[in-house]
N, CA and C atoms as an extended XYZ file, in Angstrom:
327
Properties=species:S:1:pos:R:3:atomname:S:1:resname:S:1:resid:I:1 pbc="F F F"
N        30.028      148.554      105.282 N   MET     1
C        30.823      147.487      104.732 CA  MET     1
C        31.903      148.100      103.837 C   MET     1
N        33.076      147.525      103.850 N   ILE     2
C        34.163      147.978      102.978 CA  ILE     2
C        34.257      147.030      101.798 C   ILE     2
N        34.182      147.582      100.600 N   TYR     3
C        34.280      146.819       99.366 CA  TYR     3
C        35.620      147.106       98.717 C   TYR     3
N        36.197      146.104       98.112 N   GLU     4
C        37.490      146.262       97.457 CA  GLU     4
C        37.341      146.100       95.955 C   GLU     4
N        37.835      147.109       95.226 N   GLY     5
C        37.947      147.008       93.782 CA  GLY     5
C        39.391      146.672       93.463 C   GLY     5
N        39.736      146.650       92.206 N   SER     6
C        41.107      146.289       91.862 CA  SER     6
C        42.102      147.404       92.161 C   SER     6
N        41.663      148.641       92.168 N   CYS     7
C        42.597      149.743       92.408 CA  CYS     7
C        42.137      150.680       93.519 C   CYS     7
N        41.036      150.324       94.174 N   HIS     8
C        40.515      151.191       95.226 CA  HIS     8
C        39.627      150.379       96.176 C   HIS     8
N        39.404      150.924       97.345 N   CYS     9
C        38.442      150.360       98.302 CA  CYS     9
C        37.443      151.465       98.622 C   CYS     9
N        36.222      151.077       98.905 N   VAL    10
C        35.200      152.064       99.215 CA  VAL    10
C        34.300      151.512      100.310 C   VAL    10
N        33.908      152.397      101.209 N   GLU    11
C        33.038      152.003      102.310 CA  GLU    11
C        31.639      152.528      102.061 C   GLU    11
N        30.650      151.672      102.213 N   GLY    12
C        29.267      152.093      102.049 CA  GLY    12
C        28.345      150.896      102.046 C   GLY    12
N        27.072      151.174      102.103 N   GLU    13
C        26.035      150.151      101.970 CA  GLU    13
C        25.343      150.448      100.656 C   GLU    13
N        25.576      149.629       99.671 N   PHE    14
C        25.075      149.913       98.336 CA  PHE    14
C        23.843      149.078       98.033 C   PHE    14
N        22.692      149.757       98.021 N   THR    15
C        21.428      149.100       97.703 CA  THR    15
C        20.789      149.707       96.463 C   THR    15
N        21.291      150.874       96.060 N   GLU    16
C        20.759      151.497       94.853 CA  GLU    16
C        21.877      152.170       94.077 C   GLU    16
N        21.595      152.409       92.808 N   ALA    17
C        22.565      153.047       91.926 CA  ALA    17
C        21.831      153.955       90.952 C   ALA    17
N        22.548      154.931       90.443 N   LEU    18
C        22.009      155.801       89.406 CA  LEU    18
C        22.538      155.359       88.053 C   LEU    18
N        21.658      155.344       87.085 N   ASP    19
C        22.016      155.079       85.697 CA  ASP    19
C        21.841      156.401       84.959 C   ASP    19
N        22.945      157.125       84.807 N   CYS    20
C        22.922      158.461       84.208 CA  CYS    20
C        22.982      158.347       82.689 C   CYS    20
N        22.251      159.229       81.994 N   ASN    21
C        22.242      159.202       80.542 CA  ASN    21
C        23.006      160.365       79.905 C   ASN    21
N        23.892      161.014       80.679 N   CYS    22
C        24.716      162.056       80.061 CA  CYS    22
C        25.606      161.400       79.013 C   CYS    22
N        26.220      162.184       78.162 N   SER    23
C        26.984      161.614       77.057 CA  SER    23
C        28.123      160.708       77.528 C   SER    23
N        28.764      161.020       78.619 N   LEU    24
C        29.866      160.195       79.111 CA  LEU    24
C        29.350      158.913       79.771 C   LEU    24
N        28.433      159.039       80.713 N   CYS    25
C        27.929      157.860       81.437 CA  CYS    25
C        27.209      156.889       80.511 C   CYS    25
N        26.471      157.418       79.544 N   ARG    26
C        25.743      156.554       78.613 CA  ARG    26
C        26.717      155.676       77.833 C   ARG    26
N        27.820      156.259       77.398 N   ARG    27
C        28.796      155.498       76.615 CA  ARG    27
C        29.612      154.529       77.470 C   ARG    27
N        29.889      154.919       78.677 N   ARG    28
C        30.745      154.119       79.554 CA  ARG    28
C        29.956      153.033       80.284 C   ARG    28
N        28.664      153.216       80.473 N   GLY    29
C        27.814      152.183       81.053 CA  GLY    29
C        27.959      151.970       82.545 C   GLY    29
N        28.361      152.978       83.271 N   GLY    30
C        28.532      152.822       84.718 CA  GLY    30
C        27.216      152.850       85.478 C   GLY    30
N        27.232      152.263       86.641 N   LEU    31
C        26.151      152.386       87.617 CA  LEU    31
C        26.752      153.095       88.811 C   LEU    31
N        26.232      154.264       89.142 N   LEU    32
C        26.874      155.146       90.111 CA  LEU    32
C        26.236      155.118       91.490 C   LEU    32
N        27.099      155.141       92.488 N   ALA    33
C        26.691      155.330       93.878 CA  ALA    33
C        27.600      156.415       94.444 C   ALA    33
N        27.105      157.149       95.412 N   PHE    34
C        27.832      158.302       95.925 CA  PHE    34
C        28.193      158.115       97.388 C   PHE    34
N        29.417      158.482       97.721 N   VAL    35
C        29.918      158.381       99.094 CA  VAL    35
C        30.742      159.628       99.391 C   VAL    35
N        30.863      159.986      100.667 N   PRO    36
C        31.804      161.054      101.020 CA  PRO    36
C        33.205      160.662      100.532 C   PRO    36
N        33.955      161.615      100.035 N   ARG    37
C        35.269      161.326       99.443 CA  ARG    37
C        36.196      160.601      100.405 C   ARG    37
N        36.080      160.853      101.690 N   ASP    38
C        36.974      160.195      102.640 CA  ASP    38
C        36.649      158.712      102.833 C   ASP    38
N        35.560      158.227      102.236 N   LYS    39
C        35.216      156.807      102.299 CA  LYS    39
C        35.800      156.030      101.119 C   LYS    39
N        36.506      156.723      100.236 N   LEU    40
C        37.169      156.104       99.091 CA  LEU    40
C        38.670      156.123       99.347 C   LEU    40
N        39.294      154.965       99.318 N   VAL    41
C        40.738      154.854       99.529 CA  VAL    41
C        41.355      154.253       98.279 C   VAL    41
N        42.286      154.970       97.688 N   LEU    42
C        42.966      154.457       96.500 CA  LEU    42
C        44.077      153.504       96.901 C   LEU    42
N        44.179      152.402       96.204 N   LYS    43
C        45.253      151.434       96.443 CA  LYS    43
C        46.434      151.702       95.526 C   LYS    43
N        46.255      152.565       94.566 N   THR    44
C        47.333      152.952       93.658 CA  THR    44
C        47.513      154.462       93.763 C   THR    44
N        48.683      154.967       93.421 N   PRO    45
C        48.908      156.418       93.508 CA  PRO    45
C        47.996      157.198       92.564 C   PRO    45
N        47.557      158.359       93.025 N   GLU    46
C        46.716      159.212       92.167 CA  GLU    46
C        47.424      159.567       90.870 C   GLU    46
N        48.751      159.585       90.902 N   ALA    47
C        49.521      159.906       89.697 CA  ALA    47
C        49.296      158.878       88.589 C   ALA    47
N        48.796      157.689       88.940 N   ASN    48
C        48.524      156.660       87.933 CA  ASN    48
C        47.173      156.837       87.261 C   ASN    48
N        46.393      157.817       87.695 N   LEU    49
C        45.079      158.077       87.111 CA  LEU    49
C        45.156      159.187       86.080 C   LEU    49
N        44.314      159.097       85.091 N   SER    50
C        44.087      160.205       84.182 CA  SER    50
C        42.721      160.779       84.516 C   SER    50
N        42.507      162.025       84.170 N   THR    51
C        41.269      162.701       84.554 CA  THR    51
C        40.665      163.399       83.341 C   THR    51
N        39.357      163.306       83.255 N   TYR    52
C        38.616      163.948       82.181 CA  TYR    52
C        37.517      164.806       82.799 C   TYR    52
N        37.374      166.013       82.310 N   THR    53
C        36.240      166.866       82.689 CA  THR    53
C        35.560      167.320       81.409 C   THR    53
N        34.278      167.598       81.490 N   PHE    54
C        33.559      168.106       80.327 CA  PHE    54
C        32.406      168.968       80.794 C   PHE    54
N        31.718      169.589       79.867 N   ASN    55
C        30.567      170.445       80.142 CA  ASN    55
C        30.954      171.536       81.136 C   ASN    55
N        30.470      171.494       82.355 N   SER    56
C        30.754      172.563       83.323 CA  SER    56
C        32.066      172.348       84.083 C   SER    56
N        32.753      171.244       83.847 N   HIS    57
C        34.069      170.951       84.438 CA  HIS    57
C        34.054      170.889       85.963 C   HIS    57
N        32.954      170.517       86.558 N   VAL    58
C        32.891      170.433       88.018 CA  VAL    58
C        33.103      169.007       88.532 C   VAL    58
N        32.922      168.011       87.665 N   ILE    59
C        33.171      166.625       88.053 CA  ILE    59
C        34.468      166.175       87.391 C   ILE    59
N        35.361      165.622       88.218 N   ARG    60
C        36.615      165.078       87.699 CA  ARG    60
C        36.417      163.565       87.543 C   ARG    60
N        36.285      163.125       86.312 N   HIS    61
C        36.078      161.710       85.999 CA  HIS    61
C        37.454      161.062       85.870 C   HIS    61
N        37.774      160.140       86.770 N   HIS    62
C        39.091      159.516       86.771 CA  HIS    62
C        39.035      158.168       86.061 C   HIS    62
N        40.117      157.859       85.374 N   PHE    63
C        40.237      156.558       84.727 CA  PHE    63
C        41.693      156.134       84.718 C   PHE    63
N        41.911      154.844       84.586 N   CYS    64
C        43.253      154.290       84.571 CA  CYS    64
C        43.872      154.539       83.200 C   CYS    64
N        45.040      155.143       83.196 N   ALA    65
C        45.728      155.421       81.938 CA  ALA    65
C        46.239      154.136       81.280 C   ALA    65
N        46.352      153.052       82.043 N   ASN    66
C        46.838      151.785       81.484 CA  ASN    66
C        45.720      150.950       80.877 C   ASN    66
N        44.630      150.746       81.634 N   CYS    67
C        43.574      149.849       81.154 CA  CYS    67
C        42.313      150.574       80.694 C   CYS    67
N        42.163      151.841       81.026 N   GLY    68
C        41.011      152.615       80.578 CA  GLY    68
C        39.769      152.517       81.453 C   GLY    68
N        39.798      151.695       82.492 N   ILE    69
C        38.637      151.535       83.365 CA  ILE    69
C        38.383      152.835       84.127 C   ILE    69
N        37.110      153.198       84.279 N   ALA    70
C        36.708      154.432       84.957 CA  ALA    70
C        36.024      154.088       86.275 C   ALA    70
N        36.782      153.934       87.380 N   PRO    71
C        36.186      153.473       88.632 CA  PRO    71
C        35.454      154.531       89.441 C   PRO    71
N        35.820      155.826       89.283 N   PHE    72
C        35.167      156.832       90.117 CA  PHE    72
C        35.375      158.227       89.555 C   PHE    72
N        34.593      159.144       90.097 N   GLY    73
C        34.723      160.567       89.809 CA  GLY    73
C        34.685      161.320       91.121 C   GLY    73
N        35.050      162.587       91.079 N   GLU    74
C        35.047      163.425       92.278 CA  GLU    74
C        34.429      164.775       91.964 C   GLU    74
N        33.759      165.319       92.957 N   ALA    75
C        33.186      166.657       92.857 CA  ALA    75
C        32.921      167.172       94.260 C   ALA    75
N        32.430      168.377       94.321 N   VAL    76
C        32.044      168.998       95.584 CA  VAL    76
C        30.552      169.277       95.507 C   VAL    76
N        29.817      168.897       96.543 N   THR    77
C        28.383      169.131       96.576 CA  THR    77
C        28.108      170.624       96.759 C   THR    77
N        26.883      171.081       96.503 N   PRO    78
C        26.569      172.504       96.680 CA  PRO    78
C        26.883      173.038       98.081 C   PRO    78
N        26.847      172.165       99.095 N   ASP    79
C        27.157      172.635      100.450 CA  ASP    79
C        28.654      172.547      100.773 C   ASP    79
N        29.481      172.185       99.774 N   GLY    80
C        30.929      172.190       99.947 CA  GLY    80
C        31.563      170.875      100.369 C   GLY    80
N        30.775      169.815      100.475 N   ALA    81
C        31.315      168.515      100.893 CA  ALA    81
C        31.970      167.795       99.711 C   ALA    81
N        33.137      167.218       99.942 N   ALA    82
C        33.817      166.433       98.915 CA  ALA    82
C        33.102      165.095       98.762 C   ALA    82
N        32.786      164.723       97.523 N   MET    83
C        31.996      163.540       97.240 CA  MET    83
C        32.681      162.731       96.145 C   MET    83
N        32.516      161.417       96.193 N   ALA    84
C        33.008      160.536       95.138 CA  ALA    84
C        31.822      159.782       94.542 C   ALA    84
N        31.819      159.673       93.233 N   SER    85
C        30.820      158.844       92.555 CA  SER    85
C        31.538      157.563       92.152 C   SER    85
N        31.067      156.451       92.667 N   ILE    86
C        31.702      155.161       92.470 CA  ILE    86
C        30.974      154.404       91.365 C   ILE    86
N        31.725      153.880       90.416 N   ASN    87
C        31.142      153.012       89.404 CA  ASN    87
C        31.040      151.622       90.029 C   ASN    87
N        29.846      151.233       90.435 N   LEU    88
C        29.659      149.973       91.138 CA  LEU    88
C        30.007      148.759       90.278 C   LEU    88
N        30.065      148.935       88.974 N   ARG    89
C        30.497      147.841       88.110 CA  ARG    89
C        31.967      147.495       88.342 C   ARG    89
N        32.704      148.366       89.020 N   CYS    90
C        34.121      148.131       89.322 CA  CYS    90
C        34.329      147.481       90.683 C   CYS    90
N        33.257      147.139       91.369 N   ILE    91
C        33.351      146.507       92.685 CA  ILE    91
C        32.787      145.087       92.549 C   ILE    91
N        33.643      144.081       92.394 N   PRO    92
C        33.163      142.722       92.135 CA  PRO    92
C        32.200      142.166       93.185 C   PRO    92
N        32.333      142.549       94.450 N   ALA    93
C        31.487      141.980       95.505 CA  ALA    93
C        30.079      142.565       95.545 C   ALA    93
N        29.819      143.648       94.822 N   VAL    94
C        28.476      144.227       94.794 CA  VAL    94
C        27.611      143.416       93.840 C   VAL    94
N        26.478      142.943       94.338 N   ASP    95
C        25.527      142.195       93.524 CA  ASP    95
C        24.697      143.194       92.715 C   ASP    95
N        25.088      143.400       91.473 N   LEU    96
C        24.413      144.406       90.642 CA  LEU    96
C        22.938      144.077       90.436 C   LEU    96
N        22.592      142.815       90.394 N   GLY    97
C        21.200      142.404       90.207 CA  GLY    97
C        20.308      142.725       91.390 C   GLY    97
N        20.905      142.917       92.566 N   ALA    98
C        20.128      143.226       93.764 CA  ALA    98
C        19.921      144.725       93.958 C   ALA    98
N        20.569      145.546       93.145 N   LEU    99
C        20.463      147.003       93.288 CA  LEU    99
C        19.140      147.517       92.732 C   LEU    99
N        18.608      148.539       93.374 N   THR   100
C        17.516      149.311       92.807 CA  THR   100
C        18.180      150.359       91.923 C   THR   100
N        17.934      150.302       90.631 N   VAL   101
C        18.584      151.223       89.698 CA  VAL   101
C        17.587      152.323       89.328 C   VAL   101
N        18.019      153.562       89.545 N   LYS   102
C        17.192      154.723       89.237 CA  LYS   102
C        17.783      155.480       88.058 C   LYS   102
N        16.937      155.836       87.122 N   ALA   103
C        17.389      156.622       85.963 CA  ALA   103
C        17.641      158.062       86.405 C   ALA   103
N        18.715      158.646       85.881 N   TYR   104
C        19.031      160.044       86.145 CA  TYR   104
C        19.230      160.741       84.800 C   TYR   104
N        18.506      161.832       84.579 N   ASP   105
C        18.555      162.529       83.294 CA  ASP   105
C        19.690      163.546       83.274 C   ASP   105
N        20.924      163.031       83.216 N   GLY   106
C        22.080      163.907       83.122 CA  GLY   106
C        22.180      164.615       81.786 C   GLY   106
N        21.549      164.081       80.753 N   ALA   107
C        21.587      164.707       79.431 CA  ALA   107
C        20.854      166.047       79.448 C   ALA   107
N        19.907      166.208       80.332 N   ALA   108
C        19.125      167.437       80.386 CA  ALA   108
C        19.808      168.527       81.202 C   ALA   108
N        20.932      168.255       81.810 N   ARG   109
C        21.619      169.224       82.677 CA  ARG   109
C        22.734      169.922       81.979 C   ARG   109
């Protein structure tokens, strides 16, 4: 299924999400789902995004420089595949109450 956010579209079947407790995710309150990067299509130019990295600098956390919303991040998996982490709270059509939410201990990494 293709879901549309306000600044991006993403293809996937979202039945579960990760609730990460790293310092960034804990403060921002996102619920994350992961898709191959080619399943994420931006509706706005990448130049309109700001990017933040921290700790090991391997995940590029993108956010809108105008409104501050953080819809997704990008990284490469250990096997070299480009991956996007989608903040499902930015996809209005996803029923957050129907998701199986799993805790992820990002603070320990």
